[in-house]
Tab-separated table of C-alpha atoms in Angstrom:
chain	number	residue	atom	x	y	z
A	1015	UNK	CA	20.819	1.031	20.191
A	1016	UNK	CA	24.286	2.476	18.707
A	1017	UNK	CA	23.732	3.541	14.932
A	1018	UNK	CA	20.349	2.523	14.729
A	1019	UNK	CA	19.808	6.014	12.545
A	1020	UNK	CA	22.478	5.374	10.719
A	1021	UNK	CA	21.141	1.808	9.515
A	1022	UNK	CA	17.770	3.392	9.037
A	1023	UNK	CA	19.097	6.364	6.933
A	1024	UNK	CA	20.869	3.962	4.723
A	1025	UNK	CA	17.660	1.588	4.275
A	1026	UNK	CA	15.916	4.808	3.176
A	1027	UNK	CA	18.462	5.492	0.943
A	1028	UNK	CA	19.313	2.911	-0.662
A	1029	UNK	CA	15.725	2.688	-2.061
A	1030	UNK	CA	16.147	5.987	-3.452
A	1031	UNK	CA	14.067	8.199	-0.760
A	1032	UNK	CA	14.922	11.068	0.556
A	1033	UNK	CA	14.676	12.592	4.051
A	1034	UNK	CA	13.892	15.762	4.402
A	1035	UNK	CA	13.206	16.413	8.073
A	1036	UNK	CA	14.807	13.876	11.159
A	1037	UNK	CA	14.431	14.566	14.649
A	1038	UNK	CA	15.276	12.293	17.947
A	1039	UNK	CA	14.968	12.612	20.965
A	1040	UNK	CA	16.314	10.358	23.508
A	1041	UNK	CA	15.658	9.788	27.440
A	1042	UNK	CA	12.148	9.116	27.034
A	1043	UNK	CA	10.272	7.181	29.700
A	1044	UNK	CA	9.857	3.683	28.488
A	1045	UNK	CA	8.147	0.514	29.656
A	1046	UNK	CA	9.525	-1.790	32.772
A	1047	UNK	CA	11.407	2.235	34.152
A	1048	UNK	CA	13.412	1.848	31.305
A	1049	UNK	CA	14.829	4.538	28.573
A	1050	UNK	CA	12.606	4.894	25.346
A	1051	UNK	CA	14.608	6.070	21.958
A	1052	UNK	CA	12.013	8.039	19.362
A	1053	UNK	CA	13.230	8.864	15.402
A	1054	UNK	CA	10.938	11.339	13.623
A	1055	UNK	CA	11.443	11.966	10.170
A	1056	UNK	CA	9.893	12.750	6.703
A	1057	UNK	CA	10.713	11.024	3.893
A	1058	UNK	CA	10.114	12.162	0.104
A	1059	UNK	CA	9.273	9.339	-1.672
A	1060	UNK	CA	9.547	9.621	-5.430
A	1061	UNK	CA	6.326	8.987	-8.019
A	1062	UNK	CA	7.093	5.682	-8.988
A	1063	UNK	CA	8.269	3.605	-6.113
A	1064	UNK	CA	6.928	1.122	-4.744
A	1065	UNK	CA	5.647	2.062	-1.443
A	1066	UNK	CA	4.727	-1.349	-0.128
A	1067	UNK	CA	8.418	-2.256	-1.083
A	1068	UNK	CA	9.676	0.838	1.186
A	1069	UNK	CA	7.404	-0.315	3.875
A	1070	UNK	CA	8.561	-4.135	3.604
A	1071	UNK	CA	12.222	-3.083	3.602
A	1072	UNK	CA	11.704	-0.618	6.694
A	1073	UNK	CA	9.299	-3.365	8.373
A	1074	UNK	CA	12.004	-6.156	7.970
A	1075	UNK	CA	14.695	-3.651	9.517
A	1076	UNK	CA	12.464	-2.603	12.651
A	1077	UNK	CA	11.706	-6.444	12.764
A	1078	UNK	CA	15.997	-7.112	12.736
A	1079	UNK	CA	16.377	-4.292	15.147
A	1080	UNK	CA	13.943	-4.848	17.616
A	1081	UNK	CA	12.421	-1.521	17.261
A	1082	UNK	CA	8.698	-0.294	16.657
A	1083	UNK	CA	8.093	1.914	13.009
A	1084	UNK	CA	4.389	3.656	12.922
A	1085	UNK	CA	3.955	5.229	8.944
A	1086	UNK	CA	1.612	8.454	8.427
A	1087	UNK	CA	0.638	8.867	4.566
A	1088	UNK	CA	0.791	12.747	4.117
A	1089	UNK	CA	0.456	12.905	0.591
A	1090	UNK	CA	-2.974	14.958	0.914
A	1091	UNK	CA	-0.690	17.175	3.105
A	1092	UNK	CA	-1.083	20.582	0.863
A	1093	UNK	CA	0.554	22.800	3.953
A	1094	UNK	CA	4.242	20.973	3.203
């Protein structure tokens, strides 16, 4: 879908998050022989926020836009 990073950039955003690593990659094989779409990206998430408010407000988006979100927690992550 056309801009769909941009709209998910500006969700992240605009809750005060910051991305530090995005990938894509596009062309993927999807279901039905169709095209699959995949966004990969870190996201820095302050001490303080609200991370069940960053997941609702990314959850409603996918939701809007039709699109699947998985989360990974890597806080325990020491490597990064």
């Amino acid at each position: 879908r056309p801009l769909i990073v941009r709209e998910i950039s500006s969700v992240i955003s605009e809750l005060g998050i910051s991305t530090s690593r995005l990938g894509t990659v596009t062309d993927l094989p999807g279901e039905n022989g169709g095209k699959r779409f995949e966004i990969t990206t870190r996201l820095s998430v302050p001490v303080g926020i609200d991370l069940d408010a960053v997941l609702d407000s990314i959850g409603e988006l996918a939701v809007s836009s039709g699109i699947a979100v998985s989360v990974e927690d890597l806080t325990d992550d020491a490597d990064e």
